[in-house]
């Protein structure tokens, strides 16, 4: 089923998209797809840093396109243009497929505009002027934390999970998801500094060990995505 968004170049559209991406790494699914391309190409310029979730996603898709491209099909997405709903983009699933023989000649977004060139030059100049050492890589991780049974106090479970603190670990948004038979699991986002935090060690030595294990039966990784800081290091590199 296609996902629809208001004009992402407006304050209202950016706010809605920022809320949508609060607990998601991509527009649909757990990998970059043509849904992300459709949404990305609707931006007339890079989003403001105050929309932190949109800016994180935009930076990630921008880096993927420069490195290797995006090929996954996606579920379909519609984004209103500044002209209104009638100018919305077609479902990604309905977009014509490119001729496999002409892959090398495909330009997904047309020629780079003067504004895009200027923005790219400013980013490059800022990175060169900073003279800072390369920042450690960071990752965004979504965890499933499961309780022992339906009598487990989920508020205390979340409190116990968030009580785990270490350098390079930053807890984010969370929500309770029904599993069945009255049992709910906790889905929680976290950002880690790769050189400082091992997710496996965090789960085995902290989340599934005492005292947190009083509430937590098991903990699984749902999504694990690298955060590219090349263009927005000042915003997202802690």
JSON list of C-alpha atoms in Angstrom, two decimals:
[
{"chain": "A", "resi": 1, "resn": "UNK", "atom": "CA", "xyz": [0.00, 0.00, 0.00]},
{"chain": "A", "resi": 2, "resn": "UNK", "atom": "CA", "xyz": [1.38, 3.37, -1.06]},
{"chain": "A", "resi": 3, "resn": "UNK", "atom": "CA", "xyz": [2.39, 5.92, 1.61]},
{"chain": "A", "resi": 4, "resn": "UNK", "atom": "CA", "xyz": [1.40, 9.56, 1.05]},
{"chain": "A", "resi": 5, "resn": "UNK", "atom": "CA", "xyz": [3.06, 12.75, 2.31]},
{"chain": "A", "resi": 6, "resn": "UNK", "atom": "CA", "xyz": [2.25, 16.44, 2.07]},
{"chain": "A", "resi": 7, "resn": "UNK", "atom": "CA", "xyz": [4.61, 18.83, 0.26]},
{"chain": "A", "resi": 8, "resn": "UNK", "atom": "CA", "xyz": [8.01, 18.21, 1.92]},
{"chain": "A", "resi": 9, "resn": "UNK", "atom": "CA", "xyz": [9.18, 21.69, 1.00]},
{"chain": "A", "resi": 10, "resn": "UNK", "atom": "CA", "xyz": [6.63, 23.20, 3.40]},
{"chain": "A", "resi": 11, "resn": "UNK", "atom": "CA", "xyz": [6.85, 23.52, 7.20]},
{"chain": "A", "resi": 12, "resn": "UNK", "atom": "CA", "xyz": [3.75, 21.35, 7.68]},
{"chain": "A", "resi": 13, "resn": "UNK", "atom": "CA", "xyz": [5.01, 18.66, 5.31]},
{"chain": "A", "resi": 14, "resn": "UNK", "atom": "CA", "xyz": [8.45, 18.54, 6.94]},
{"chain": "A", "resi": 15, "resn": "UNK", "atom": "CA", "xyz": [6.91, 18.31, 10.41]},
{"chain": "A", "resi": 16, "resn": "UNK", "atom": "CA", "xyz": [4.74, 15.35, 9.40]},
{"chain": "A", "resi": 17, "resn": "UNK", "atom": "CA", "xyz": [7.66, 13.57, 7.71]},
{"chain": "A", "resi": 18, "resn": "UNK", "atom": "CA", "xyz": [9.88, 14.22, 10.75]},
{"chain": "A", "resi": 19, "resn": "UNK", "atom": "CA", "xyz": [7.27, 12.59, 13.01]},
{"chain": "A", "resi": 20, "resn": "UNK", "atom": "CA", "xyz": [6.95, 9.67, 10.60]},
{"chain": "A", "resi": 21, "resn": "UNK", "atom": "CA", "xyz": [10.73, 9.06, 10.59]},
{"chain": "A", "resi": 22, "resn": "UNK", "atom": "CA", "xyz": [11.03, 9.25, 14.37]},
{"chain": "A", "resi": 23, "resn": "UNK", "atom": "CA", "xyz": [10.88, 5.44, 14.63]},
{"chain": "A", "resi": 24, "resn": "UNK", "atom": "CA", "xyz": [11.85, 4.54, 11.07]},
{"chain": "A", "resi": 25, "resn": "UNK", "atom": "CA", "xyz": [15.12, 4.41, 9.18]},
{"chain": "A", "resi": 26, "resn": "UNK", "atom": "CA", "xyz": [13.48, 4.39, 5.73]},
{"chain": "A", "resi": 27, "resn": "UNK", "atom": "CA", "xyz": [10.19, 5.45, 4.12]},
{"chain": "A", "resi": 28, "resn": "UNK", "atom": "CA", "xyz": [9.06, 1.80, 3.95]},
{"chain": "A", "resi": 29, "resn": "UNK", "atom": "CA", "xyz": [10.69, -1.42, 5.11]},
{"chain": "A", "resi": 30, "resn": "UNK", "atom": "CA", "xyz": [14.13, -1.94, 6.59]},
{"chain": "A", "resi": 31, "resn": "UNK", "atom": "CA", "xyz": [16.31, -1.07, 3.59]},
{"chain": "A", "resi": 32, "resn": "UNK", "atom": "CA", "xyz": [16.58, 1.86, 1.20]},
{"chain": "A", "resi": 33, "resn": "UNK", "atom": "CA", "xyz": [14.19, 1.51, -1.73]},
{"chain": "A", "resi": 34, "resn": "UNK", "atom": "CA", "xyz": [12.68, 3.47, -4.61]},
{"chain": "A", "resi": 35, "resn": "UNK", "atom": "CA", "xyz": [10.20, 4.87, -2.06]},
{"chain": "A", "resi": 36, "resn": "UNK", "atom": "CA", "xyz": [13.16, 6.72, -0.52]},
{"chain": "A", "resi": 37, "resn": "UNK", "atom": "CA", "xyz": [14.24, 7.92, -3.98]},
{"chain": "A", "resi": 38, "resn": "UNK", "atom": "CA", "xyz": [10.75, 9.29, -4.69]},
{"chain": "A", "resi": 39, "resn": "UNK", "atom": "CA", "xyz": [10.66, 11.18, -1.39]},
{"chain": "A", "resi": 40, "resn": "UNK", "atom": "CA", "xyz": [14.30, 12.34, -1.70]},
{"chain": "A", "resi": 41, "resn": "UNK", "atom": "CA", "xyz": [13.76, 13.75, -5.21]},
{"chain": "A", "resi": 42, "resn": "UNK", "atom": "CA", "xyz": [10.81, 15.82, -3.96]},
{"chain": "A", "resi": 43, "resn": "UNK", "atom": "CA", "xyz": [13.13, 18.08, -1.91]},
{"chain": "A", "resi": 44, "resn": "UNK", "atom": "CA", "xyz": [14.16, 21.34, -3.54]},
{"chain": "A", "resi": 45, "resn": "UNK", "atom": "CA", "xyz": [17.01, 21.66, -1.00]},
{"chain": "A", "resi": 46, "resn": "UNK", "atom": "CA", "xyz": [18.46, 19.81, 1.99]},
{"chain": "A", "resi": 47, "resn": "UNK", "atom": "CA", "xyz": [16.05, 19.92, 4.97]},
{"chain": "A", "resi": 48, "resn": "UNK", "atom": "CA", "xyz": [16.65, 22.21, 7.95]},
{"chain": "A", "resi": 49, "resn": "UNK", "atom": "CA", "xyz": [18.61, 20.77, 10.86]},
{"chain": "A", "resi": 50, "resn": "UNK", "atom": "CA", "xyz": [15.68, 21.41, 13.20]},
{"chain": "A", "resi": 51, "resn": "UNK", "atom": "CA", "xyz": [13.90, 18.48, 11.53]},
{"chain": "A", "resi": 52, "resn": "UNK", "atom": "CA", "xyz": [16.52, 16.09, 12.88]},
{"chain": "A", "resi": 53, "resn": "UNK", "atom": "CA", "xyz": [14.88, 12.84, 11.75]},
{"chain": "A", "resi": 54, "resn": "UNK", "atom": "CA", "xyz": [14.31, 14.10, 8.20]},
{"chain": "A", "resi": 55, "resn": "UNK", "atom": "CA", "xyz": [17.84, 15.50, 7.99]},
{"chain": "A", "resi": 56, "resn": "UNK", "atom": "CA", "xyz": [19.31, 12.17, 9.24]},
{"chain": "A", "resi": 57, "resn": "UNK", "atom": "CA", "xyz": [17.33, 10.22, 6.64]},
{"chain": "A", "resi": 58, "resn": "UNK", "atom": "CA", "xyz": [18.13, 12.72, 3.84]},
{"chain": "A", "resi": 59, "resn": "UNK", "atom": "CA", "xyz": [21.86, 12.55, 4.64]},
{"chain": "A", "resi": 60, "resn": "UNK", "atom": "CA", "xyz": [21.79, 8.74, 4.63]},
{"chain": "A", "resi": 61, "resn": "UNK", "atom": "CA", "xyz": [19.98, 8.47, 1.26]},
{"chain": "A", "resi": 62, "resn": "UNK", "atom": "CA", "xyz": [22.25, 11.16, -0.21]},
{"chain": "A", "resi": 63, "resn": "UNK", "atom": "CA", "xyz": [25.32, 9.14, 0.83]},
{"chain": "A", "resi": 64, "resn": "UNK", "atom": "CA", "xyz": [23.86, 5.87, -0.53]},
{"chain": "A", "resi": 65, "resn": "UNK", "atom": "CA", "xyz": [23.20, 7.45, -3.91]},
{"chain": "A", "resi": 66, "resn": "UNK", "atom": "CA", "xyz": [26.76, 8.76, -4.11]},
{"chain": "A", "resi": 67, "resn": "UNK", "atom": "CA", "xyz": [28.25, 5.41, -3.07]},
{"chain": "A", "resi": 68, "resn": "UNK", "atom": "CA", "xyz": [26.21, 2.68, -4.72]},
{"chain": "A", "resi": 69, "resn": "UNK", "atom": "CA", "xyz": [22.65, 3.71, -5.59]},
{"chain": "A", "resi": 70, "resn": "UNK", "atom": "CA", "xyz": [19.34, 2.20, -4.48]},
{"chain": "A", "resi": 71, "resn": "UNK", "atom": "CA", "xyz": [17.62, -0.72, -6.25]},
{"chain": "A", "resi": 72, "resn": "UNK", "atom": "CA", "xyz": [14.96, -2.16, -3.90]},
{"chain": "A", "resi": 73, "resn": "UNK", "atom": "CA", "xyz": [11.43, -1.67, -5.27]},
{"chain": "A", "resi": 74, "resn": "UNK", "atom": "CA", "xyz": [9.56, -0.47, -2.15]},
{"chain": "A", "resi": 75, "resn": "UNK", "atom": "CA", "xyz": [5.80, -0.36, -1.59]},
{"chain": "A", "resi": 76, "resn": "UNK", "atom": "CA", "xyz": [4.95, 2.89, -3.39]},
{"chain": "A", "resi": 77, "resn": "UNK", "atom": "CA", "xyz": [4.98, 6.47, -2.10]},
{"chain": "A", "resi": 78, "resn": "UNK", "atom": "CA", "xyz": [3.21, 9.72, -3.08]},
{"chain": "A", "resi": 79, "resn": "UNK", "atom": "CA", "xyz": [4.52, 13.18, -2.18]},
{"chain": "A", "resi": 80, "resn": "UNK", "atom": "CA", "xyz": [2.53, 16.34, -2.91]},
{"chain": "A", "resi": 81, "resn": "UNK", "atom": "CA", "xyz": [4.39, 19.04, -4.81]},
{"chain": "A", "resi": 82, "resn": "UNK", "atom": "CA", "xyz": [4.19, 22.75, -4.07]},
{"chain": "A", "resi": 83, "resn": "UNK", "atom": "CA", "xyz": [1.42, 22.89, -6.68]},
{"chain": "A", "resi": 84, "resn": "UNK", "atom": "CA", "xyz": [-0.86, 20.78, -4.47]},
{"chain": "A", "resi": 85, "resn": "UNK", "atom": "CA", "xyz": [-2.22, 17.21, -4.38]},
{"chain": "A", "resi": 86, "resn": "UNK", "atom": "CA", "xyz": [-2.86, 17.08, -8.10]},
{"chain": "A", "resi": 87, "resn": "UNK", "atom": "CA", "xyz": [0.90, 17.25, -8.72]},
{"chain": "A", "resi": 88, "resn": "UNK", "atom": "CA", "xyz": [1.73, 14.30, -6.49]},
{"chain": "A", "resi": 89, "resn": "UNK", "atom": "CA", "xyz": [4.29, 11.82, -7.71]},
{"chain": "A", "resi": 90, "resn": "UNK", "atom": "CA", "xyz": [3.04, 8.47, -9.08]},
{"chain": "A", "resi": 91, "resn": "UNK", "atom": "CA", "xyz": [3.34, 5.25, -7.12]},
{"chain": "A", "resi": 92, "resn": "UNK", "atom": "CA", "xyz": [6.88, 3.95, -7.33]},
{"chain": "A", "resi": 93, "resn": "UNK", "atom": "CA", "xyz": [5.52, 0.53, -8.28]},
{"chain": "A", "resi": 94, "resn": "UNK", "atom": "CA", "xyz": [3.95, 2.09, -11.40]},
{"chain": "A", "resi": 95, "resn": "UNK", "atom": "CA", "xyz": [7.14, 3.79, -12.58]},
{"chain": "A", "resi": 96, "resn": "UNK", "atom": "CA", "xyz": [8.45, 2.35, -15.87]},
{"chain": "A", "resi": 97, "resn": "UNK", "atom": "CA", "xyz": [11.45, 0.06, -15.51]},
{"chain": "A", "resi": 98, "resn": "UNK", "atom": "CA", "xyz": [14.74, 1.20, -17.01]},
{"chain": "A", "resi": 99, "resn": "UNK", "atom": "CA", "xyz": [16.22, -0.73, -19.90]},
{"chain": "A", "resi": 100, "resn": "UNK", "atom": "CA", "xyz": [18.89, -3.01, -18.44]},
{"chain": "A", "resi": 101, "resn": "UNK", "atom": "CA", "xyz": [21.16, -2.28, -21.41]},
{"chain": "A", "resi": 102, "resn": "UNK", "atom": "CA", "xyz": [21.12, 1.44, -20.64]},
{"chain": "A", "resi": 103, "resn": "UNK", "atom": "CA", "xyz": [21.96, 1.27, -16.91]},
{"chain": "A", "resi": 104, "resn": "UNK", "atom": "CA", "xyz": [25.14, 3.28, -17.37]},
{"chain": "A", "resi": 105, "resn": "UNK", "atom": "CA", "xyz": [23.22, 6.11, -19.06]},
{"chain": "A", "resi": 106, "resn": "UNK", "atom": "CA", "xyz": [20.43, 6.51, -16.52]},
{"chain": "A", "resi": 107, "resn": "UNK", "atom": "CA", "xyz": [20.35, 9.82, -14.63]},
{"chain": "A", "resi": 108, "resn": "UNK", "atom": "CA", "xyz": [17.80, 9.44, -11.82]},
{"chain": "A", "resi": 109, "resn": "UNK", "atom": "CA", "xyz": [17.48, 13.11, -11.03]},
{"chain": "A", "resi": 110, "resn": "UNK", "atom": "CA", "xyz": [18.52, 15.00, -14.13]},
{"chain": "A", "resi": 111, "resn": "UNK", "atom": "CA", "xyz": [21.25, 17.62, -14.24]},
{"chain": "A", "resi": 112, "resn": "UNK", "atom": "CA", "xyz": [22.44, 19.11, -10.97]},
{"chain": "A", "resi": 113, "resn": "UNK", "atom": "CA", "xyz": [20.96, 22.56, -10.41]},
{"chain": "A", "resi": 114, "resn": "UNK", "atom": "CA", "xyz": [22.98, 25.65, -9.55]},
{"chain": "A", "resi": 115, "resn": "UNK", "atom": "CA", "xyz": [21.58, 25.59, -6.00]},
{"chain": "A", "resi": 116, "resn": "UNK", "atom": "CA", "xyz": [22.63, 21.93, -5.56]},
{"chain": "A", "resi": 117, "resn": "UNK", "atom": "CA", "xyz": [26.11, 22.68, -6.90]},
{"chain": "A", "resi": 118, "resn": "UNK", "atom": "CA", "xyz": [26.45, 25.64, -4.54]},
{"chain": "A", "resi": 119, "resn": "UNK", "atom": "CA", "xyz": [25.27, 23.57, -1.56]},
{"chain": "A", "resi": 120, "resn": "UNK", "atom": "CA", "xyz": [27.73, 20.78, -2.41]},
{"chain": "A", "resi": 121, "resn": "UNK", "atom": "CA", "xyz": [30.59, 23.28, -2.72]},
{"chain": "A", "resi": 122, "resn": "UNK", "atom": "CA", "xyz": [29.69, 24.86, 0.64]},
{"chain": "A", "resi": 123, "resn": "UNK", "atom": "CA", "xyz": [29.62, 21.44, 2.35]},
{"chain": "A", "resi": 124, "resn": "UNK", "atom": "CA", "xyz": [33.00, 20.54, 0.87]},
{"chain": "A", "resi": 125, "resn": "UNK", "atom": "CA", "xyz": [34.48, 23.88, 1.91]},
{"chain": "A", "resi": 126, "resn": "UNK", "atom": "CA", "xyz": [33.14, 23.54, 5.45]},
{"chain": "A", "resi": 127, "resn": "UNK", "atom": "CA", "xyz": [34.58, 20.03, 5.77]},
{"chain": "A", "resi": 128, "resn": "UNK", "atom": "CA", "xyz": [37.97, 21.18, 4.49]},
{"chain": "A", "resi": 129, "resn": "UNK", "atom": "CA", "xyz": [38.02, 24.24, 6.74]},
{"chain": "A", "resi": 130, "resn": "UNK", "atom": "CA", "xyz": [37.18, 22.30, 9.88]},
{"chain": "A", "resi": 131, "resn": "UNK", "atom": "CA", "xyz": [40.48, 20.41, 9.78]},
{"chain": "A", "resi": 132, "resn": "UNK", "atom": "CA", "xyz": [39.09, 17.96, 12.34]},
{"chain": "A", "resi": 133, "resn": "UNK", "atom": "CA", "xyz": [40.07, 14.35, 12.62]},
{"chain": "A", "resi": 134, "resn": "UNK", "atom": "CA", "xyz": [37.65, 11.88, 11.06]},
{"chain": "A", "resi": 135, "resn": "UNK", "atom": "CA", "xyz": [34.74, 11.22, 13.40]},
{"chain": "A", "resi": 136, "resn": "UNK", "atom": "CA", "xyz": [34.03, 7.71, 14.61]},
{"chain": "A", "resi": 137, "resn": "UNK", "atom": "CA", "xyz": [31.21, 5.98, 12.74]},
{"chain": "A", "resi": 138, "resn": "UNK", "atom": "CA", "xyz": [27.75, 5.83, 14.26]},
{"chain": "A", "resi": 139, "resn": "UNK", "atom": "CA", "xyz": [24.79, 3.52, 13.83]},
{"chain": "A", "resi": 140, "resn": "UNK", "atom": "CA", "xyz": [21.05, 3.65, 14.42]},
{"chain": "A", "resi": 141, "resn": "UNK", "atom": "CA", "xyz": [19.68, 0.45, 15.99]},
{"chain": "A", "resi": 142, "resn": "UNK", "atom": "CA", "xyz": [16.08, -0.68, 16.57]},
{"chain": "A", "resi": 143, "resn": "UNK", "atom": "CA", "xyz": [15.65, -3.29, 19.33]},
{"chain": "A", "resi": 144, "resn": "UNK", "atom": "CA", "xyz": [12.81, -5.64, 20.26]},
{"chain": "A", "resi": 145, "resn": "UNK", "atom": "CA", "xyz": [12.80, -6.16, 24.04]},
{"chain": "A", "resi": 146, "resn": "UNK", "atom": "CA", "xyz": [10.49, -8.95, 25.22]},
{"chain": "A", "resi": 147, "resn": "UNK", "atom": "CA", "xyz": [9.13, -9.39, 28.79]},
{"chain": "A", "resi": 148, "resn": "UNK", "atom": "CA", "xyz": [8.79, -12.64, 30.69]},
{"chain": "A", "resi": 149, "resn": "UNK", "atom": "CA", "xyz": [4.98, -12.69, 30.61]},
{"chain": "A", "resi": 150, "resn": "UNK", "atom": "CA", "xyz": [1.82, -10.57, 30.54]},
{"chain": "A", "resi": 151, "resn": "UNK", "atom": "CA", "xyz": [2.29, -9.66, 34.22]},
{"chain": "A", "resi": 152, "resn": "UNK", "atom": "CA", "xyz": [5.61, -7.90, 33.63]},
{"chain": "A", "resi": 153, "resn": "UNK", "atom": "CA", "xyz": [5.41, -4.18, 34.38]},
{"chain": "A", "resi": 154, "resn": "UNK", "atom": "CA", "xyz": [6.35, -2.67, 31.00]},
{"chain": "A", "resi": 155, "resn": "UNK", "atom": "CA", "xyz": [6.97, 0.79, 32.47]},
{"chain": "A", "resi": 156, "resn": "UNK", "atom": "CA", "xyz": [9.57, -0.68, 34.83]},
{"chain": "A", "resi": 157, "resn": "UNK", "atom": "CA", "xyz": [10.98, -2.77, 31.98]},
{"chain": "A", "resi": 158, "resn": "UNK", "atom": "CA", "xyz": [11.59, 0.35, 29.89]},
{"chain": "A", "resi": 159, "resn": "UNK", "atom": "CA", "xyz": [13.01, 2.17, 32.92]},
{"chain": "A", "resi": 160, "resn": "UNK", "atom": "CA", "xyz": [15.43, -0.73, 33.48]},
{"chain": "A", "resi": 161, "resn": "UNK", "atom": "CA", "xyz": [16.49, -0.71, 29.81]},
{"chain": "A", "resi": 162, "resn": "UNK", "atom": "CA", "xyz": [17.10, 3.04, 29.79]},
{"chain": "A", "resi": 163, "resn": "UNK", "atom": "CA", "xyz": [19.04, 2.75, 33.05]},
{"chain": "A", "resi": 164, "resn": "UNK", "atom": "CA", "xyz": [21.84, 1.11, 31.07]},
{"chain": "A", "resi": 165, "resn": "UNK", "atom": "CA", "xyz": [24.20, 4.00, 30.38]},
{"chain": "A", "resi": 166, "resn": "UNK", "atom": "CA", "xyz": [27.63, 4.01, 28.78]},
{"chain": "A", "resi": 167, "resn": "UNK", "atom": "CA", "xyz": [29.81, 6.28, 26.71]},
{"chain": "A", "resi": 168, "resn": "UNK", "atom": "CA", "xyz": [28.65, 6.34, 23.10]},
{"chain": "A", "resi": 169, "resn": "UNK", "atom": "CA", "xyz": [25.11, 5.06, 23.82]},
{"chain": "A", "resi": 170, "resn": "UNK", "atom": "CA", "xyz": [22.07, 7.32, 23.28]},
{"chain": "A", "resi": 171, "resn": "UNK", "atom": "CA", "xyz": [18.53, 6.01, 23.85]},
{"chain": "A", "resi": 172, "resn": "UNK", "atom": "CA", "xyz": [15.79, 7.32, 21.54]},
{"chain": "A", "resi": 173, "resn": "UNK", "atom": "CA", "xyz": [12.06, 6.90, 20.91]},
{"chain": "A", "resi": 174, "resn": "UNK", "atom": "CA", "xyz": [10.14, 3.81, 22.02]},
{"chain": "A", "resi": 175, "resn": "UNK", "atom": "CA", "xyz": [6.72, 2.21, 21.78]},
{"chain": "A", "resi": 176, "resn": "UNK", "atom": "CA", "xyz": [4.86, -0.89, 23.00]},
{"chain": "A", "resi": 177, "resn": "UNK", "atom": "CA", "xyz": [3.87, -3.42, 20.32]},
{"chain": "A", "resi": 178, "resn": "UNK", "atom": "CA", "xyz": [1.26, -6.17, 20.95]},
{"chain": "A", "resi": 179, "resn": "UNK", "atom": "CA", "xyz": [2.65, -9.71, 20.56]},
{"chain": "A", "resi": 180, "resn": "UNK", "atom": "CA", "xyz": [-0.39, -11.80, 21.53]},
{"chain": "A", "resi": 181, "resn": "UNK", "atom": "CA", "xyz": [-2.21, -13.25, 24.52]},
{"chain": "A", "resi": 182, "resn": "UNK", "atom": "CA", "xyz": [-2.10, -9.88, 26.27]},
{"chain": "A", "resi": 183, "resn": "UNK", "atom": "CA", "xyz": [1.71, -9.66, 26.01]},
{"chain": "A", "resi": 184, "resn": "UNK", "atom": "CA", "xyz": [3.44, -6.58, 24.60]},
{"chain": "A", "resi": 185, "resn": "UNK", "atom": "CA", "xyz": [7.07, -6.04, 23.64]},
{"chain": "A", "resi": 186, "resn": "UNK", "atom": "CA", "xyz": [9.09, -2.84, 23.81]},
{"chain": "A", "resi": 187, "resn": "UNK", "atom": "CA", "xyz": [10.53, -1.46, 20.56]},
{"chain": "A", "resi": 188, "resn": "UNK", "atom": "CA", "xyz": [13.20, 1.12, 21.28]},
{"chain": "A", "resi": 189, "resn": "UNK", "atom": "CA", "xyz": [15.63, 3.10, 19.11]},
{"chain": "A", "resi": 190, "resn": "UNK", "atom": "CA", "xyz": [19.20, 3.86, 20.07]},
{"chain": "A", "resi": 191, "resn": "UNK", "atom": "CA", "xyz": [22.17, 5.56, 18.47]},
{"chain": "A", "resi": 192, "resn": "UNK", "atom": "CA", "xyz": [25.64, 4.17, 19.17]},
{"chain": "A", "resi": 193, "resn": "UNK", "atom": "CA", "xyz": [29.22, 5.23, 18.49]},
{"chain": "A", "resi": 194, "resn": "UNK", "atom": "CA", "xyz": [30.59, 2.15, 16.72]},
{"chain": "A", "resi": 195, "resn": "UNK", "atom": "CA", "xyz": [34.07, 2.34, 18.28]},
{"chain": "A", "resi": 196, "resn": "UNK", "atom": "CA", "xyz": [32.65, 2.57, 21.81]},
{"chain": "A", "resi": 197, "resn": "UNK", "atom": "CA", "xyz": [29.60, 0.31, 21.90]},
{"chain": "A", "resi": 198, "resn": "UNK", "atom": "CA", "xyz": [29.18, -3.31, 20.80]},
{"chain": "A", "resi": 199, "resn": "UNK", "atom": "CA", "xyz": [25.48, -4.14, 20.41]},
{"chain": "A", "resi": 200, "resn": "UNK", "atom": "CA", "xyz": [26.07, -7.84, 21.13]},
{"chain": "A", "resi": 201, "resn": "UNK", "atom": "CA", "xyz": [27.93, -7.00, 24.35]},
{"chain": "A", "resi": 202, "resn": "UNK", "atom": "CA", "xyz": [25.26, -4.49, 25.32]},
{"chain": "A", "resi": 203, "resn": "UNK", "atom": "CA", "xyz": [22.54, -7.14, 24.96]},
{"chain": "A", "resi": 204, "resn": "UNK", "atom": "CA", "xyz": [24.42, -10.05, 26.57]},
{"chain": "A", "resi": 205, "resn": "UNK", "atom": "CA", "xyz": [26.16, -8.22, 29.44]},
{"chain": "A", "resi": 206, "resn": "UNK", "atom": "CA", "xyz": [23.57, -5.56, 30.27]},
{"chain": "A", "resi": 207, "resn": "UNK", "atom": "CA", "xyz": [20.06, -5.96, 28.81]},
{"chain": "A", "resi": 208, "resn": "UNK", "atom": "CA", "xyz": [19.86, -9.72, 29.41]},
{"chain": "A", "resi": 209, "resn": "UNK", "atom": "CA", "xyz": [21.84, -9.70, 32.68]},
{"chain": "A", "resi": 210, "resn": "UNK", "atom": "CA", "xyz": [20.84, -8.76, 36.21]},
{"chain": "A", "resi": 211, "resn": "UNK", "atom": "CA", "xyz": [19.23, -6.51, 37.30]},
{"chain": "A", "resi": 212, "resn": "UNK", "atom": "CA", "xyz": [17.57, -5.76, 33.91]},
{"chain": "A", "resi": 213, "resn": "UNK", "atom": "CA", "xyz": [16.87, -9.47, 33.32]},
{"chain": "A", "resi": 214, "resn": "UNK", "atom": "CA", "xyz": [14.30, -9.33, 36.13]},
{"chain": "A", "resi": 215, "resn": "UNK", "atom": "CA", "xyz": [12.00, -7.80, 33.49]},
{"chain": "A", "resi": 216, "resn": "UNK", "atom": "CA", "xyz": [13.64, -8.76, 30.17]},
{"chain": "A", "resi": 217, "resn": "UNK", "atom": "CA", "xyz": [13.39, -12.28, 28.77]},
{"chain": "A", "resi": 218, "resn": "UNK", "atom": "CA", "xyz": [15.15, -11.60, 25.47]},
{"chain": "A", "resi": 219, "resn": "UNK", "atom": "CA", "xyz": [16.35, -8.80, 23.24]},
{"chain": "A", "resi": 220, "resn": "UNK", "atom": "CA", "xyz": [16.65, -8.89, 19.43]},
{"chain": "A", "resi": 221, "resn": "UNK", "atom": "CA", "xyz": [18.01, -6.52, 16.79]},
{"chain": "A", "resi": 222, "resn": "UNK", "atom": "CA", "xyz": [15.26, -5.50, 14.34]},
{"chain": "A", "resi": 223, "resn": "UNK", "atom": "CA", "xyz": [17.22, -2.99, 12.25]},
{"chain": "A", "resi": 224, "resn": "UNK", "atom": "CA", "xyz": [20.86, -1.85, 12.21]},
{"chain": "A", "resi": 225, "resn": "UNK", "atom": "CA", "xyz": [21.79, 1.07, 9.97]},
{"chain": "A", "resi": 226, "resn": "UNK", "atom": "CA", "xyz": [24.99, 3.06, 9.62]},
{"chain": "A", "resi": 227, "resn": "UNK", "atom": "CA", "xyz": [24.61, 6.82, 10.00]},
{"chain": "A", "resi": 228, "resn": "UNK", "atom": "CA", "xyz": [26.64, 8.69, 7.38]},
{"chain": "A", "resi": 229, "resn": "UNK", "atom": "CA", "xyz": [28.10, 11.87, 8.84]},
{"chain": "A", "resi": 230, "resn": "UNK", "atom": "CA", "xyz": [29.90, 13.11, 5.73]},
{"chain": "A", "resi": 231, "resn": "UNK", "atom": "CA", "xyz": [27.65, 16.07, 5.05]},
{"chain": "A", "resi": 232, "resn": "UNK", "atom": "CA", "xyz": [25.97, 16.70, 8.41]},
{"chain": "A", "resi": 233, "resn": "UNK", "atom": "CA", "xyz": [28.72, 15.84, 10.90]},
{"chain": "A", "resi": 234, "resn": "UNK", "atom": "CA", "xyz": [28.04, 18.94, 12.99]},
{"chain": "A", "resi": 235, "resn": "UNK", "atom": "CA", "xyz": [24.43, 17.89, 13.34]},
{"chain": "A", "resi": 236, "resn": "UNK", "atom": "CA", "xyz": [24.64, 14.16, 14.03]},
{"chain": "A", "resi": 237, "resn": "UNK", "atom": "CA", "xyz": [28.18, 13.30, 15.14]},
{"chain": "A", "resi": 238, "resn": "UNK", "atom": "CA", "xyz": [28.06, 13.61, 18.91]}
]
